[in-house]
Short mmCIF file of C-alpha atoms and ligand atoms in Angstrom, two decimals:
data_model
loop_
_atom_site.label_atom_id
_atom_site.label_comp_id
_atom_site.label_asym_id
_atom_site.label_seq_id
_atom_site.Cartn_x
_atom_site.Cartn_y
_atom_site.Cartn_z
CA MET K 685 0.16 -0.15 -0.31
CA THR K 686 1.17 3.33 -0.55
CA GLU K 687 1.17 6.62 1.35
CA ALA K 688 -0.95 9.07 -0.16
CA LEU K 689 0.73 12.59 0.76
CA PHE K 690 -1.39 14.33 -1.96
CA ARG K 691 -4.79 13.65 0.13
CA GLU K 692 -3.47 15.74 3.11
CA ASP K 693 -1.39 17.96 1.31
CA ALA K 694 -2.32 18.85 -2.52
CA TYR K 695 0.45 21.71 -2.33
CA ARG K 696 3.41 19.23 -1.78
CA ARG K 697 5.53 19.32 -4.91
CA GLU K 698 8.12 16.55 -3.99
CA SER K 699 9.25 13.40 -1.11
CA PRO K 700 11.38 11.17 -0.34
CA SER K 701 10.42 8.20 -1.59
CA ARG K 702 11.60 3.95 -1.01
CA ILE K 703 11.65 2.31 -4.01
CA VAL K 704 9.49 -0.37 -3.27
CA SER K 705 9.47 -1.95 -7.09
CA ALA K 706 10.07 -1.06 -10.33
CA ASP K 707 9.51 -2.24 -13.98
CA PRO K 708 8.45 -0.81 -17.27
CA ARG K 709 4.61 -1.69 -16.14
CA GLY K 710 5.32 0.78 -13.43
CA VAL K 711 7.61 2.13 -10.37
CA ALA K 712 5.61 1.78 -6.37
CA LEU K 713 6.87 3.63 -3.64
CA ASP K 714 6.76 3.36 -0.06
CA ARG K 715 4.71 7.26 -0.53
CA THR K 716 3.98 9.80 -3.21
CA VAL K 717 3.15 12.90 -4.07
CA PHE K 718 1.83 11.84 -7.62
CA TYR K 719 -2.07 12.00 -7.90
CA PRO K 720 -3.05 8.29 -9.90
CA ARG K 721 -5.91 9.08 -12.24
CA GLY K 722 -9.37 8.79 -11.37
CA GLY K 723 -12.74 10.82 -9.98
CA GLY K 724 -11.61 12.98 -13.85
CA GLN K 725 -8.60 14.08 -12.99
CA PRO K 726 -5.54 12.87 -15.36
CA GLY K 727 -2.28 10.93 -13.20
CA ASP K 728 0.55 13.37 -12.43
CA ARG K 729 3.77 13.64 -14.27
CA GLY K 730 7.05 14.43 -13.05
CA GLU K 731 10.19 12.54 -12.14
CA LEU K 732 11.96 10.53 -9.78
CA VAL K 733 15.48 11.51 -9.27
CA VAL K 734 17.90 8.58 -7.43
CA GLU K 735 20.45 9.46 -5.34
CA GLY K 736 23.65 10.50 -7.44
CA GLY K 737 20.94 13.41 -9.46
CA ALA K 738 20.18 10.48 -12.77
CA SER K 739 16.64 11.23 -13.14
CA VAL K 740 13.38 9.05 -14.08
CA PRO K 741 10.57 10.50 -16.26
CA ILE K 742 7.62 9.84 -14.80
CA VAL K 743 4.86 10.26 -17.81
CA ASP K 744 1.53 9.33 -16.20
CA THR K 745 0.85 7.42 -12.26
CA ILE K 746 -2.05 5.30 -11.73
CA TYR K 747 -4.01 2.82 -9.31
CA ASP K 748 -2.64 -1.03 -9.35
CA ALA K 749 -5.41 -3.39 -9.71
CA ASP K 750 -5.50 -3.75 -5.90
CA ARG K 751 -6.71 0.04 -5.92
CA LYS K 752 -3.61 0.56 -2.95
CA THR K 753 -0.94 0.66 -5.05
CA ILE K 754 0.10 3.38 -7.11
CA LEU K 755 2.43 2.71 -9.96
CA HIS K 756 4.54 5.87 -11.14
CA ILE K 757 4.84 5.27 -14.81
CA PRO K 758 8.32 5.69 -16.58
CA ALA K 759 8.79 6.85 -20.65
CA GLU K 760 10.07 4.57 -21.97
CA GLY K 761 13.26 2.77 -22.18
CA ALA K 762 14.38 4.80 -19.52
CA LEU K 763 16.53 3.37 -16.49
CA LEU K 764 14.66 1.91 -13.84
CA PRO K 765 16.54 2.47 -9.81
CA SER K 766 16.30 -1.16 -7.92
CA PRO K 767 14.03 -1.82 -5.17
CA GLY K 768 15.54 -0.48 -2.18
CA ALA K 769 16.97 2.58 -3.76
CA SER K 770 15.94 6.40 -2.33
CA VAL K 771 14.70 8.79 -4.17
CA VAL K 772 12.82 11.92 -4.67
CA ALA K 773 9.58 11.59 -5.92
CA ARG K 774 8.72 15.44 -8.28
CA ILE K 775 5.78 15.79 -9.70
CA ASP K 776 5.14 18.68 -12.94
CA TRP K 777 3.35 21.00 -10.43
CA ASP K 778 2.91 23.77 -13.20
CA THR K 779 0.77 21.18 -14.92
CA ARG K 780 -0.41 19.81 -11.44
CA LEU K 781 -1.67 23.23 -10.22
CA LYS K 782 -3.34 24.17 -13.25
CA ARG K 783 -5.50 20.89 -12.78
CA MET K 784 -6.05 21.95 -9.01
CA ARG K 785 -7.99 24.98 -10.12
CA THR K 786 -9.77 23.32 -12.59
CA HIS K 787 -10.99 20.47 -10.65
CA THR K 788 -12.37 23.55 -7.78
CA ALA K 789 -13.94 25.73 -11.00
CA LEU K 790 -16.09 22.14 -11.74
CA HIS K 791 -17.04 21.39 -8.23
CA LEU K 792 -18.26 25.13 -7.97
CA LEU K 793 -20.12 24.71 -12.08
CA SER K 794 -22.15 21.98 -10.45
CA VAL K 795 -23.36 24.78 -8.10
CA ALA K 796 -24.14 27.20 -10.12
CA LEU K 797 -25.90 24.51 -12.26
CA PRO K 798 -27.87 22.09 -9.60
CA TYR K 799 -27.97 18.99 -11.95
CA PRO K 800 -26.97 16.17 -11.60
CA VAL K 801 -24.18 15.66 -13.31
CA THR K 802 -23.16 12.37 -15.52
CA GLY K 803 -19.90 12.85 -16.48
CA GLY K 804 -16.92 14.45 -16.26
CA ALA K 805 -12.79 15.51 -16.98
CA VAL K 806 -10.07 17.95 -15.58
CA GLY K 807 -7.50 18.73 -17.61
CA GLU K 808 -5.11 21.96 -17.47
CA GLY K 809 -6.78 25.31 -17.59
CA GLU K 810 -9.62 23.57 -18.89
CA GLY K 811 -12.43 20.77 -18.07
CA ARG K 812 -16.10 20.26 -18.68
CA LEU K 813 -19.42 18.23 -16.79
CA ASP K 814 -22.28 16.77 -18.12
CA PHE K 815 -25.45 17.83 -16.77
CA ASP K 816 -29.10 15.77 -17.00
CA CYS K 817 -31.00 19.31 -17.68
CA GLY K 818 -33.31 19.23 -20.01
CA ALA K 819 -33.49 22.73 -20.17
CA PRO K 820 -32.05 25.34 -22.43
CA LEU K 821 -28.80 26.83 -20.39
CA ASP K 822 -27.48 30.72 -21.04
CA ARG K 823 -23.75 30.83 -21.15
CA GLY K 824 -23.34 33.86 -19.65
CA GLU K 825 -25.40 33.89 -17.05
CA VAL K 826 -23.72 30.85 -16.41
CA GLU K 827 -20.24 32.16 -16.80
CA LYS K 828 -21.57 35.02 -13.79
CA LYS K 829 -22.53 32.84 -11.99
CA LEU K 830 -19.23 30.47 -11.86
CA ASN K 831 -17.25 33.97 -11.81
CA ALA K 832 -19.52 35.35 -8.58
CA LEU K 833 -19.19 31.42 -6.67
CA ILE K 834 -15.04 31.62 -7.44
CA ALA K 835 -14.90 35.57 -6.16
CA LEU K 836 -16.68 34.21 -2.68
CA ASP K 837 -12.48 33.06 -1.94
CA ALA K 838 -14.20 30.19 -0.08
CA PRO K 839 -12.07 27.76 2.15
CA VAL K 840 -11.74 24.41 0.15
CA GLY K 841 -11.40 21.74 3.54
CA GLU K 842 -12.33 17.58 3.94
CA ARG K 843 -14.53 15.88 6.61
CA TRP K 844 -14.18 12.12 6.34
CA ILE K 845 -17.79 10.06 6.44
CA SER K 846 -18.71 6.74 6.93
CA ASP K 847 -19.66 4.29 4.36
CA GLU K 848 -22.48 3.81 5.68
CA GLU K 849 -23.59 7.41 6.49
CA LEU K 850 -22.58 8.15 2.60
CA ASP K 851 -25.53 5.29 1.77
CA ALA K 852 -27.53 7.00 4.03
CA ASN K 853 -27.17 10.94 2.54
CA PRO K 854 -27.25 9.36 -1.82
CA ALA K 855 -28.41 13.26 -2.49
CA LEU K 856 -24.16 13.60 -1.46
CA ILE K 857 -23.41 12.27 -4.43
CA LYS K 858 -23.99 14.81 -7.23
CA THR K 859 -21.91 12.72 -10.24
CA MET K 860 -23.84 9.54 -11.05
CA SER K 861 -20.72 8.04 -13.46
CA VAL K 862 -18.00 7.81 -10.94
CA LYS K 863 -18.99 6.07 -7.85
CA PRO K 864 -17.37 7.82 -4.79
CA PRO K 865 -13.88 5.79 -3.51
CA MET K 866 -16.05 3.29 -1.35
CA GLY K 867 -15.34 -0.22 0.30
CA THR K 868 -12.30 0.87 2.93
CA GLY K 869 -14.57 2.23 5.75
CA LYS K 870 -14.42 5.39 4.78
CA VAL K 871 -15.09 8.03 2.44
CA ARG K 872 -13.94 11.98 1.79
CA LEU K 873 -15.84 14.93 0.88
CA VAL K 874 -14.57 17.88 -0.46
CA ALA K 875 -16.41 20.55 1.51
CA ILE K 876 -16.29 24.04 -0.59
CA GLU K 877 -16.98 26.03 2.88
CA GLY K 878 -21.41 27.08 3.03
CA LEU K 879 -21.22 25.80 -0.98
CA ASP K 880 -20.96 22.32 -1.71
CA LEU K 881 -20.09 19.15 -0.04
CA GLN K 882 -19.41 15.98 -2.40
CA PRO K 883 -17.16 12.57 -2.06
CA CYS K 884 -14.07 13.15 -4.18
CA GLY K 885 -10.51 11.98 -3.84
CA GLY K 886 -9.14 14.36 -6.40
CA THR K 887 -6.48 17.18 -5.37
CA HIS K 888 -7.83 21.11 -5.70
CA VAL K 889 -6.60 24.89 -4.46
CA ALA K 890 -6.92 25.89 -0.82
CA ARG K 891 -9.80 29.15 -1.35
CA THR K 892 -11.63 29.26 -4.45
CA GLY K 893 -10.42 33.03 -5.22
CA GLU K 894 -6.80 30.81 -6.40
CA ILE K 895 -9.00 29.53 -9.75
CA GLY K 896 -8.80 33.04 -11.15
CA ARG K 897 -11.32 34.01 -14.12
CA ALA K 898 -13.03 31.42 -15.75
CA THR K 899 -14.47 31.25 -18.91
CA VAL K 900 -17.46 29.11 -20.38
CA ALA K 901 -16.54 28.36 -23.80
CA GLN K 902 -19.44 26.02 -25.20
CA ILE K 903 -22.28 24.46 -23.36
CA GLU K 904 -23.29 22.06 -26.26
CA LYS K 905 -26.21 19.28 -26.79
CA LYS K 906 -25.18 15.85 -25.48
CA GLY K 907 -29.31 13.92 -26.60
CA ARG K 908 -32.23 15.14 -25.44
CA ILE K 909 -31.30 16.38 -22.30
CA ASN K 910 -28.03 16.08 -21.80
CA ARG K 911 -25.98 19.06 -21.78
CA ARG K 912 -21.97 19.33 -22.00
CA VAL K 913 -20.27 22.56 -20.10
CA ARG K 914 -16.60 23.43 -21.00
CA ILE K 915 -15.10 25.99 -19.31
CA VAL K 916 -11.30 27.80 -19.15
CA LEU K 917 -10.05 28.96 -16.74
CA CYS K 918 -7.92 32.10 -17.45
CA ASP K 919 -3.83 33.28 -16.43
CA PRO K 920 -4.20 34.31 -13.27
ZN1 ZN V 1993 -13.08 17.67 -6.42
#
């Protein structure tokens, strides 16, 4: 089982870690700052710096089949360190921060548009949510609402509840296509103070003001009642 340092501190960019196993399929560490693909958020890229200075480029991060071990996928042909070796695990921070801002903005988009979410994707400074919503949506209105929520500069925190508590409060689950990570006995809720509370395992900024200004780039009709809303963040 890999200790997931990004869960306690999404702003942590690197950590001293030890190689547990290494093959071209993936490198497992005892602890990591790398976020593994999940919940619509892509896996982190970055590097593992071996003692002596050699760097192993990491192109993606995933969970192994056990859902407990995090695998850092090395670039093709990269020379791999041996199990037991000490490394510094360092993420590509510019990319991660853009994803954190986008991810948090999508939480607020689900507040601006209080409809069931059927899908979504977090990109670098852009992202989308799909809503089950029969009514036509006005792009300008949605954009105004979203930016008003961002401007509240609300703190973003977390709370943990038991699987049973979540089962008893199904209204907490907005995203029907992404099942919250259950089965470990407790579920992580991401709380945007006074605005939003939902199960989520991703990485977020500490306050909504850090998102900066967002534009609603497109609202697309996907089927009779599905609307795909795409947002783009302005550079801070
Ligand atoms: Zn989230």
